[in-house]
CSV table of C-alpha atoms in Angstrom, one decimal:
chain,number,residue,atom,x,y,z
A,1,GLU,CA,16.7,-1.6,-5.0
A,2,ILE,CA,18.7,1.6,-4.6
A,3,VAL,CA,18.2,3.3,-1.3
A,4,LEU,CA,18.4,7.1,-1.2
A,5,THR,CA,19.1,8.6,2.2
A,6,GLN,CA,18.4,12.3,2.6
A,7,SER,CA,19.9,14.4,5.3
A,8,PRO,CA,19.1,16.2,7.4
A,9,ALA,CA,15.6,15.1,8.1
A,10,THR,CA,14.6,18.7,9.1
A,11,LEU,CA,16.5,21.9,8.4
A,12,SER,CA,15.4,25.0,10.4
A,13,LEU,CA,16.3,28.2,8.7
A,14,SER,CA,15.3,31.8,8.2
A,15,PRO,CA,14.2,33.5,5.1
A,16,GLY,CA,17.2,34.8,3.2
A,17,GLU,CA,19.5,32.0,4.4
A,18,ARG,CA,21.1,29.3,2.3
A,19,ALA,CA,19.8,25.8,2.5
A,20,THR,CA,21.9,22.8,1.6
A,21,LEU,CA,20.1,19.4,1.4
A,22,SER,CA,21.9,16.1,0.7
A,23,CYS,CA,20.8,12.9,-0.9
A,24,ARG,CA,23.1,9.8,-0.8
A,25,ALA,CA,22.5,6.7,-3.0
A,26,SER,CA,23.3,3.2,-1.8
A,27,GLN,CA,25.1,2.6,-5.2
A,28,SER,CA,25.9,4.8,-8.2
A,29,VAL,CA,23.0,6.4,-10.2
A,30,SER,CA,25.4,8.3,-12.5
A,31,SER,CA,23.7,11.6,-12.8
A,32,TYR,CA,20.2,10.3,-13.0
A,33,LEU,CA,18.9,12.0,-9.9
A,34,ALA,CA,15.9,14.4,-9.6
A,35,TRP,CA,14.6,16.7,-6.9
A,36,TYR,CA,11.0,17.5,-6.1
A,37,GLN,CA,9.3,20.0,-3.8
A,38,GLN,CA,6.1,19.2,-1.9
A,39,LYS,CA,4.0,21.7,-0.1
A,40,PRO,CA,1.2,20.6,2.3
A,41,GLY,CA,-1.9,19.4,0.5
A,42,GLN,CA,-0.1,19.5,-2.9
A,43,ALA,CA,1.4,17.2,-5.4
A,44,PRO,CA,5.2,17.1,-5.7
A,45,ARG,CA,6.7,19.5,-8.3
A,46,LEU,CA,9.8,18.8,-10.3
A,47,LEU,CA,12.7,21.1,-9.5
A,48,ILE,CA,15.9,19.6,-10.8
A,49,TYR,CA,16.4,16.7,-13.2
A,50,ASP,CA,19.6,14.8,-14.1
A,51,ALA,CA,21.3,16.2,-11.0
A,52,SER,CA,21.8,19.8,-12.1
A,53,ASN,CA,19.2,20.8,-14.6
A,54,ARG,CA,16.4,23.1,-13.5
A,55,ALA,CA,13.0,22.2,-14.8
A,56,THR,CA,11.1,24.8,-16.7
A,57,GLY,CA,9.9,27.8,-14.6
A,58,ILE,CA,12.1,26.9,-11.6
A,59,PRO,CA,13.9,29.9,-10.1
A,60,ALA,CA,17.6,30.2,-10.5
A,61,ARG,CA,18.0,30.1,-6.6
A,62,PHE,CA,17.5,26.4,-6.8
A,63,SER,CA,20.6,24.4,-8.0
A,64,GLY,CA,21.6,20.8,-8.0
A,65,SER,CA,25.0,19.1,-8.1
A,66,GLY,CA,26.7,15.7,-7.8
A,67,SER,CA,27.1,12.5,-9.4
A,68,GLY,CA,27.6,8.8,-8.6
A,69,THR,CA,26.3,8.5,-5.0
A,70,ASP,CA,26.3,12.0,-3.5
A,71,PHE,CA,24.1,14.8,-4.5
A,72,THR,CA,23.2,18.2,-3.2
A,73,LEU,CA,20.3,20.5,-3.7
A,74,THR,CA,21.0,24.1,-2.8
A,75,ILE,CA,18.6,27.0,-2.3
A,76,SER,CA,20.8,30.1,-2.4
A,77,SER,CA,18.4,32.4,-0.5
A,78,LEU,CA,15.2,31.0,1.0
A,79,GLU,CA,12.0,32.7,0.0
A,80,PRO,CA,8.9,32.3,2.2
A,81,GLU,CA,7.3,30.0,-0.5
A,82,ASP,CA,10.4,27.6,-0.2
A,83,PHE,CA,9.5,26.1,3.1
A,84,ALA,CA,8.4,22.7,2.1
A,85,VAL,CA,9.5,19.0,2.0
A,86,TYR,CA,12.1,18.1,-0.7
A,87,TYR,CA,12.5,14.7,-2.0
A,88,CYS,CA,15.2,13.1,-4.3
A,89,GLN,CA,14.5,10.3,-6.8
A,90,GLN,CA,16.7,8.2,-8.9
A,91,ARG,CA,16.2,6.8,-12.3
A,92,GLY,CA,19.5,5.0,-12.6
A,93,ASN,CA,17.9,1.6,-11.8
A,94,TRP,CA,14.6,0.0,-11.6
A,95,PRO,CA,12.5,0.3,-9.5
A,96,ARG,CA,12.6,4.1,-9.3
A,97,THR,CA,13.1,5.1,-5.7
A,98,PHE,CA,12.7,8.1,-3.5
A,99,GLY,CA,14.5,9.5,-0.6
A,100,GLN,CA,12.6,9.9,2.7
A,101,GLY,CA,12.4,13.6,2.4
A,102,THR,CA,14.0,16.7,4.1
A,103,LYS,CA,11.6,19.3,5.6
A,104,VAL,CA,12.8,22.8,5.4
A,105,GLU,CA,11.1,24.8,8.1
A,106,ILE,CA,11.0,28.3,9.3
A,107,LYS,CA,13.3,28.9,12.2
B,1,GLU,CA,-1.7,23.3,-20.1
B,2,VAL,CA,-0.4,19.7,-19.3
B,3,GLN,CA,-2.8,18.4,-16.8
B,4,LEU,CA,-3.4,15.0,-15.0
B,5,VAL,CA,-6.6,14.5,-13.0
B,6,GLU,CA,-7.1,11.4,-10.9
B,7,SER,CA,-10.4,9.9,-9.8
B,8,GLY,CA,-11.8,6.8,-8.2
B,9,GLY,CA,-10.5,7.0,-4.7
B,10,GLY,CA,-12.6,6.3,-1.7
B,11,LEU,CA,-13.2,4.1,1.3
B,12,VAL,CA,-13.1,0.4,0.8
B,13,GLN,CA,-13.1,-2.6,3.1
B,14,PRO,CA,-10.1,-4.9,3.3
B,15,GLY,CA,-10.2,-7.4,0.6
B,16,GLY,CA,-12.2,-5.1,-1.6
B,17,SER,CA,-11.4,-3.5,-5.0
B,18,LEU,CA,-11.1,-0.1,-6.5
B,19,ARG,CA,-10.3,1.2,-10.0
B,20,LEU,CA,-8.5,4.5,-10.1
B,21,SER,CA,-8.4,6.6,-13.2
B,22,CYS,CA,-6.2,9.5,-14.4
B,23,ALA,CA,-7.4,11.7,-17.2
B,24,ALA,CA,-4.7,13.4,-19.2
B,25,SER,CA,-4.9,16.6,-21.3
B,26,GLY,CA,-2.6,19.1,-22.9
B,27,PHE,CA,-0.2,16.7,-24.4
B,28,THR,CA,0.1,13.6,-26.7
B,29,PHE,CA,-0.7,11.0,-24.2
B,30,SER,CA,0.3,8.1,-26.2
B,31,ASN,CA,3.9,9.3,-26.4
B,32,TYR,CA,4.6,8.9,-22.8
B,33,TRP,CA,5.2,6.3,-20.2
B,34,MET,CA,3.0,6.8,-17.2
B,35,HIS,CA,3.4,6.0,-13.5
B,36,TRP,CA,1.4,5.6,-10.3
B,37,VAL,CA,3.1,6.8,-7.1
B,38,ARG,CA,1.5,6.6,-3.6
B,39,GLN,CA,2.1,8.5,-0.5
B,40,VAL,CA,0.8,7.6,3.0
B,41,PRO,CA,-0.4,11.0,4.4
B,42,GLY,CA,2.6,12.6,6.3
B,43,LYS,CA,5.1,10.0,4.9
B,44,GLY,CA,7.3,9.6,1.7
B,45,LEU,CA,6.7,8.9,-1.8
B,46,VAL,CA,6.7,5.3,-3.2
B,47,TRP,CA,6.6,4.1,-6.8
B,48,VAL,CA,3.8,1.6,-7.4
B,49,SER,CA,3.6,0.9,-11.2
B,50,HIS,CA,4.4,2.1,-14.6
B,51,ILE,CA,3.2,1.4,-18.2
B,52,SER,CA,5.0,2.0,-21.5
B,53,SER,CA,3.5,4.5,-24.0
B,54,ASP,CA,1.8,1.6,-26.1
B,55,GLY,CA,0.8,-0.3,-23.0
B,56,SER,CA,3.0,-3.3,-23.9
B,57,ILE,CA,5.3,-3.0,-20.9
B,58,THR,CA,4.2,-2.9,-17.3
B,59,SER,CA,6.0,-3.2,-14.0
B,60,TYR,CA,4.9,-3.3,-10.3
B,61,ALA,CA,6.3,-2.8,-6.9
B,62,ASP,CA,6.7,-6.1,-5.0
B,63,SER,CA,4.1,-4.8,-2.4
B,64,VAL,CA,1.3,-4.7,-5.0
B,65,LYS,CA,2.4,-7.3,-7.6
B,66,GLY,CA,-0.4,-9.8,-8.3
B,67,ARG,CA,-3.0,-7.5,-6.8
B,68,PHE,CA,-2.8,-4.3,-8.9
B,69,THR,CA,-3.1,-4.0,-12.7
B,70,ILE,CA,-2.1,-0.8,-14.6
B,71,SER,CA,-3.6,-0.2,-18.0
B,72,ARG,CA,-4.2,2.6,-20.4
B,73,ASP,CA,-6.6,3.7,-23.0
B,74,ASN,CA,-4.7,5.9,-25.5
B,75,ALA,CA,-7.8,6.7,-27.5
B,76,LYS,CA,-9.4,8.3,-24.3
B,77,ASN,CA,-6.2,9.7,-22.9
B,78,THR,CA,-6.8,7.8,-19.7
B,79,LEU,CA,-4.5,5.8,-17.4
B,80,HIS,CA,-6.0,3.2,-14.9
B,81,LEU,CA,-5.0,1.3,-11.8
B,82,GLN,CA,-7.2,-1.7,-10.9
B,83,MET,CA,-6.6,-2.5,-7.2
B,84,ASN,CA,-7.8,-5.8,-5.9
B,85,SER,CA,-7.4,-7.6,-2.5
B,86,LEU,CA,-6.8,-4.2,-0.9
B,87,ARG,CA,-5.1,-4.1,2.5
B,88,ALA,CA,-4.9,-1.6,5.3
B,89,GLU,CA,-1.4,-0.8,4.2
B,90,ASP,CA,-2.5,0.2,0.7
B,91,THR,CA,-4.2,3.2,2.4
B,92,ALA,CA,-2.5,6.2,0.7
B,93,ILE,CA,-2.9,9.1,-1.8
B,94,TYR,CA,-2.4,7.8,-5.3
B,95,TYR,CA,-0.7,10.1,-7.8
B,96,CYS,CA,-0.4,9.6,-11.6
B,97,ALA,CA,2.6,11.1,-13.2
B,98,ARG,CA,4.0,11.5,-16.7
B,99,ASP,CA,7.5,10.2,-17.2
B,100,VAL,CA,9.8,12.7,-19.0
B,101,SER,CA,13.2,11.2,-19.4
B,102,GLY,CA,12.9,9.4,-16.1
B,103,SER,CA,11.6,12.3,-14.0
B,104,TYR,CA,7.9,12.8,-13.1
B,105,ILE,CA,6.3,16.0,-14.6
B,106,PRO,CA,3.6,16.9,-13.9
B,107,TRP,CA,1.9,14.9,-11.2
B,108,GLY,CA,-1.9,14.8,-10.8
B,109,HIS,CA,-3.5,16.3,-7.6
B,110,GLY,CA,-3.9,12.8,-6.2
B,111,THR,CA,-6.8,10.6,-5.0
B,112,LEU,CA,-7.1,9.2,-1.5
B,113,VAL,CA,-7.7,5.5,-1.0
B,114,THR,CA,-8.7,4.4,2.5
B,115,VAL,CA,-8.8,0.6,3.2
B,116,SER,CA,-10.7,0.1,6.5
B,117,SER,CA,-13.6,-1.8,8.0
């Protein structure tokens, strides 16, 4: 089973700042990595698929990069609605696995 | 609008059973693999099970293998998860999700399963 490790666990930032979230895989997943956003009381929402492709309707301030074992989700300028928990998920191997999440909180 | 709506959660005693359902609408259900993912409140996401578009292929996480059964009724656009021999550690919110090229979109709102005496 591929283990995804996200860092940091918590990111404290102010609106307008840049957020950089990391996801590291225990073995290569090629570009088969997705990012989800989850707000309290809500289901996760797909942001990025296959490492760098924005899902339909996702603002351009969200971008993804990386391949192999190291991936990054960047939020260029945080909006108030972006404070949430973010998860990475790999589809390179079965079973599909998720990272433990990074909480982006208001500083 | 593509929509998934779960139902069937609730409080059950250890050793008991529950059957979750997920009603799909807004897309051709029979064309997609479907998954169940669970989340202990306040914790991370864990894949539970998946089923192929025609129901011929199923898979389970080791933690539920032999106790849970995934199935689908393509005529009724419905996904099911039969959960037997429930344990306290099965307590979680259960989400159904559509598989689109390996990513999950959308997710249902989730249904809470609580296993407690």
